Structure formats: C-alpha cells, structure tokens
Coordinates of C-alpha atoms in Angstrom, one line a residue:
Chain A
X1 CA -7.8 -9.9 188.7
X2 CA -4.5 -11.2 186.3
X3 CA -4.8 -14.8 185.7
X4 CA -1.8 -14.4 184.0
X5 CA 2.0 -12.4 185.7
X6 CA 5.3 -12.3 184.2
X7 CA 8.5 -12.2 185.4
X8 CA 11.0 -10.1 185.4
X9 CA 9.4 -7.3 182.2
X10 CA 13.0 -8.4 181.6
X11 CA 16.4 -10.0 181.5
X12 CA 19.6 -9.5 180.4
X13 CA 21.8 -12.7 180.3
X14 CA 25.6 -12.8 178.0
X15 CA 26.0 -15.1 175.5
X16 CA 25.6 -19.2 177.8
X17 CA 24.7 -18.0 180.9
X18 CA 21.2 -20.2 181.3
X19 CA 18.2 -18.6 183.1
X20 CA 14.8 -19.6 183.8
X21 CA 10.7 -17.3 182.9
X22 CA 8.2 -17.5 185.5
X23 CA 5.0 -17.4 184.5
X24 CA 2.1 -18.0 187.5
X25 CA -1.3 -18.2 186.4
X26 CA -4.1 -18.3 188.4
X27 CA -5.2 -21.9 189.2
X28 CA -8.5 -22.2 188.9
X29 CA -10.3 -22.4 185.9
X30 CA -6.9 -23.4 183.4
X31 CA -7.9 -25.8 180.6
X32 CA -4.0 -25.1 178.9
X33 CA -0.4 -23.2 179.8
X34 CA 0.8 -21.6 176.6
X35 CA 4.2 -20.4 175.7
X36 CA 5.1 -17.7 172.4
X37 CA 7.9 -16.2 171.0
X38 CA 7.6 -12.8 170.1
X39 CA 9.9 -10.9 167.3
X40 CA 9.7 -6.6 167.1
X41 CA 7.1 -5.6 164.4
X42 CA 6.1 -9.0 165.0
X43 CA 3.0 -11.3 165.4
X44 CA 3.5 -14.0 169.0
X45 CA 5.3 -17.6 167.1
X46 CA 4.2 -20.4 169.4
X47 CA 6.5 -22.9 171.7
X48 CA 4.8 -25.0 173.6
X49 CA 0.6 -26.0 175.4
X50 CA 1.4 -27.4 178.6
X51 CA -2.0 -29.3 180.8
X52 CA -0.8 -30.6 183.8
X53 CA 1.2 -30.8 186.7
X54 CA 4.6 -31.8 185.8
X55 CA 4.6 -31.4 182.5
X56 CA 7.5 -30.4 180.3
X57 CA 8.4 -29.8 176.7
X58 CA 11.2 -29.1 175.5
X59 CA 12.8 -27.6 172.4
X60 CA 16.6 -26.4 171.0
X61 CA 17.9 -24.9 174.2
X62 CA 14.6 -23.5 175.3
X63 CA 12.2 -26.3 178.1
X64 CA 8.9 -25.0 179.7
X65 CA 8.1 -26.6 182.9
X66 CA 4.4 -26.4 184.9
X67 CA 4.1 -26.6 188.2
X68 CA 0.9 -26.0 190.4
X69 CA 0.7 -22.8 190.7
X70 CA 4.0 -21.1 188.5
X71 CA 5.3 -22.3 184.4
X72 CA 9.1 -22.0 183.5
X73 CA 10.9 -21.6 180.6
X74 CA 13.8 -22.8 180.5
X75 CA 17.0 -20.7 178.4
X76 CA 19.3 -23.3 178.5
X77 CA 23.1 -21.6 177.2
X78 CA 21.6 -19.1 175.1
X79 CA 22.4 -17.8 172.8
X80 CA 22.5 -13.9 170.2
X81 CA 18.8 -15.7 168.4
X82 CA 17.2 -16.3 171.3
X83 CA 16.9 -12.0 171.9
X84 CA 12.7 -11.4 172.0
X85 CA 9.6 -10.6 174.3
X86 CA 8.1 -14.1 175.8
X87 CA 4.3 -14.5 176.2
X88 CA 2.6 -16.9 178.7
X89 CA -1.1 -17.3 178.6
X90 CA -4.2 -19.3 180.4
X91 CA -6.4 -20.1 178.9
X92 CA -9.3 -19.9 181.2
X93 CA -13.7 -21.4 180.0
X94 CA -13.0 -22.0 176.3
X95 CA -12.0 -19.8 173.8
X96 CA -11.0 -16.9 176.3
X97 CA -6.7 -16.5 176.7
X98 CA -5.1 -13.8 178.9
X99 CA -2.0 -13.1 178.4
X100 CA 1.1 -11.6 180.9
X101 CA 2.8 -8.3 180.0
X102 CA 6.1 -11.3 178.8
X103 CA 9.2 -10.8 179.9
X104 CA 12.1 -8.7 177.3
X105 CA 15.1 -11.3 176.8
X106 CA 19.0 -9.8 175.3
X107 CA 21.9 -11.9 175.7
X108 CA 24.2 -10.4 174.5
X109 CA 27.4 -11.9 172.6
Chain B
X1 CA 3.0 -20.7 158.1
X2 CA -0.7 -20.5 159.4
X3 CA -2.3 -19.2 156.6
X4 CA -2.7 -15.2 158.1
X5 CA -2.8 -12.1 155.6
X6 CA -3.8 -8.7 158.1
X7 CA -4.7 -5.0 156.3
X8 CA -3.5 -2.6 156.4
X9 CA -0.5 -2.8 157.9
X10 CA -0.2 0.8 158.9
X11 CA -2.6 3.2 159.9
X12 CA -2.5 6.5 160.7
X13 CA -6.3 8.2 161.6
X14 CA -7.9 11.7 163.2
X15 CA -10.0 10.8 165.8
X16 CA -14.0 10.3 165.2
X17 CA -13.8 8.8 161.9
X18 CA -14.5 5.3 161.1
X19 CA -11.9 2.9 161.0
X20 CA -11.8 -1.0 159.7
X21 CA -9.0 -4.3 159.8
X22 CA -9.1 -6.8 158.2
X23 CA -8.1 -10.2 158.8
X24 CA -8.1 -13.4 156.1
X25 CA -7.2 -16.0 156.2
X26 CA -6.7 -19.5 153.5
X27 CA -7.3 -22.4 156.2
X28 CA -10.5 -23.0 157.1
X29 CA -10.2 -23.2 160.9
X30 CA -13.3 -21.6 162.4
X31 CA -11.6 -20.1 165.6
X32 CA -11.1 -16.4 165.2
X33 CA -9.7 -14.1 166.9
X34 CA -9.1 -10.2 167.1
X35 CA -6.5 -8.5 170.4
X36 CA -4.5 -4.8 170.9
X37 CA -1.7 -5.3 173.0
X38 CA 0.3 -2.2 174.0
X39 CA 3.1 -1.7 177.0
X40 CA 2.1 -3.2 179.5
X41 CA -0.7 -4.2 179.1
X42 CA -0.6 -7.6 177.0
X43 CA -2.2 -8.9 174.9
X44 CA -6.4 -8.2 175.6
X45 CA -8.7 -10.3 173.6
X46 CA -11.1 -7.5 172.0
X47 CA -14.0 -10.0 170.1
X48 CA -13.7 -13.4 168.8
X49 CA -15.3 -16.2 165.9
X50 CA -16.5 -19.2 165.9
X51 CA -18.2 -19.0 163.3
X52 CA -20.0 -17.4 160.6
X53 CA -21.9 -14.5 161.8
X54 CA -20.8 -16.0 165.1
X55 CA -19.1 -14.2 167.0
X56 CA -18.6 -13.2 171.2
X57 CA -16.8 -10.3 173.2
X58 CA -13.3 -10.3 174.8
X59 CA -12.3 -7.8 177.9
X60 CA -12.1 -5.0 176.0
X61 CA -15.3 -4.6 173.7
X62 CA -16.1 -0.7 174.1
X63 CA -15.5 0.9 171.2
X64 CA -15.5 -2.0 169.4
X65 CA -17.6 -3.9 166.8
X66 CA -17.0 -6.7 164.1
X67 CA -17.9 -9.3 161.6
X68 CA -17.4 -12.0 160.3
X69 CA -20.3 -12.7 157.3
X70 CA -17.1 -15.0 154.7
X71 CA -15.5 -18.0 157.4
X72 CA -12.4 -17.2 155.4
X73 CA -12.3 -12.7 156.9
X74 CA -12.9 -11.6 160.6
X75 CA -13.6 -8.2 160.1
X76 CA -12.7 -5.3 163.5
X77 CA -14.1 -1.9 163.0
X78 CA -13.4 1.0 165.1
X79 CA -16.6 2.8 164.5
X80 CA -15.7 6.3 165.7
X81 CA -11.9 6.1 166.7
X82 CA -10.0 8.0 169.9
X83 CA -6.7 8.0 170.9
X84 CA -7.1 5.3 173.0
X85 CA -7.3 3.0 170.3
X86 CA -4.1 3.8 169.1
X87 CA -2.6 0.4 169.8
X88 CA -1.3 -2.7 167.4
X89 CA -4.1 -5.4 166.3
X90 CA -3.4 -8.5 166.0
X91 CA -5.7 -11.4 164.2
X92 CA -5.3 -15.2 165.9
X93 CA -6.2 -18.3 164.3
X94 CA -7.4 -21.5 166.5
X95 CA -8.1 -24.9 164.5
X96 CA -11.5 -26.9 165.8
X97 CA -9.5 -28.8 168.4
X98 CA -10.1 -28.0 172.0
X99 CA -6.6 -27.8 173.4
X100 CA -5.4 -26.0 170.2
X101 CA -3.2 -23.4 170.2
X102 CA -3.3 -20.5 168.9
X103 CA -2.8 -17.8 165.3
X104 CA -1.3 -15.2 165.5
X105 CA -1.1 -13.0 161.6
X106 CA 1.3 -10.2 161.7
X107 CA -0.5 -7.0 163.5
X108 CA -1.4 -4.3 162.0
X109 CA -0.8 -0.3 163.7
X110 CA -2.9 1.9 163.7
X111 CA -2.5 5.4 165.3
X112 CA -5.1 7.8 165.5
X113 CA -4.1 11.4 166.5

C-alpha cells in the first residue's frame, strides 16, 4: 500500500497562473510530511516540513499546508524558474521516509 | 550546501560485475541513507545507517549491501549487478534531531548492460 500519493503527475502553467499540487498520505503512523524540489540531474532540495493538521509554511511563491489526510503545495504567480519536479514524503516510524512519485511542473513564460 | 559528495557520479558496467558507490559527508551527521530513484516509483529506501557499523534495511534492499566503518563514509555495494539495478542512486544525511529533514547528494547514475 502506497503511503504517499501525488497528483497530478504533470502540470503545465502559464507564468502568473496560480495552482496547487496535491499529496495524499496514509494518516496512521505519520511523524512528519516533507516537501522537496528536484531539478533535472540534481538531488532533491528540501522545502518544508509539516507536522500537524492546520499547519502552514511559506517561502517566496510557495505555501505548504497540511490537513488530516492531504497536503497541498500552493504556487502563487509562478515564474519559469519554478519549473521542477516537486516531491512529497512522509516519515513513518523513525527514519522510514516514503516518497511520492512527484509532480513535474512546467511554467511557460 | 550539506557537504555530501557521491562518487562516481556516472558509471556503466556489465551484468554480474560488482559495483561500489561511495557517499562522503563533512558534517559529522549520525544518519545516512541510500535511495534509488526510478521513473514512476519515486525515491525508495535501500539501506540506512544510524551510526558506525549500525545499519538497517529499507524497502528495496535485496541485492544490495552497505558498510559504514567511519562516520563520514557510507558505501553501497552491488555484489553482482543486474539490469534491474540500473537507476539513479542518491545518498542522504540527517542530523541527530528526531524531526530533522533529509539532505541529498547530487546522485550517481548507474547503467548495467
């Protein structure tokens, strides 16, 4: 059973067109929910950690939120440089991180 | 910069040959991990280490072994490489906090012919 599922697989936006990426997770045993950004040929880069429902974190045009069964990564007025694959991961049992397959975001100028 | 270096960054080998990937960290972190990344599967944990000589299996550990004889180095060995082990391998580190995030290296692309 997948602990973490991301949707959509790919998302194409025009510059300035806001949208959200979804991460559904298995609730039982979750210690923390993590968001990463990955550029082609690079390792994932940490963005946010969320621990409890209702929590929100922001960084520039990105805002991550957590509900009781989903997390969202909101992208406000995206720019072409926001194009990347965004990964969601849940930590279940200490040190066991389960990653989703990612959402590939393409922002066109 | 989390101070993680992976080597080699690219390797092509033949089925049945042994392969060792190295992860080196400069930050003296306790926890180190090896993941593989394949299209459609995301990142999957192979093995991790919680200290020198202390390791544990992840979800896809078959065909892989690891060793950690020094805090700074975590080695991943494929005793007899198979084509199904063609992948991009990422090393990650975590500090000692119970709730810390992972920091990843740049990856090692392995092709098994």
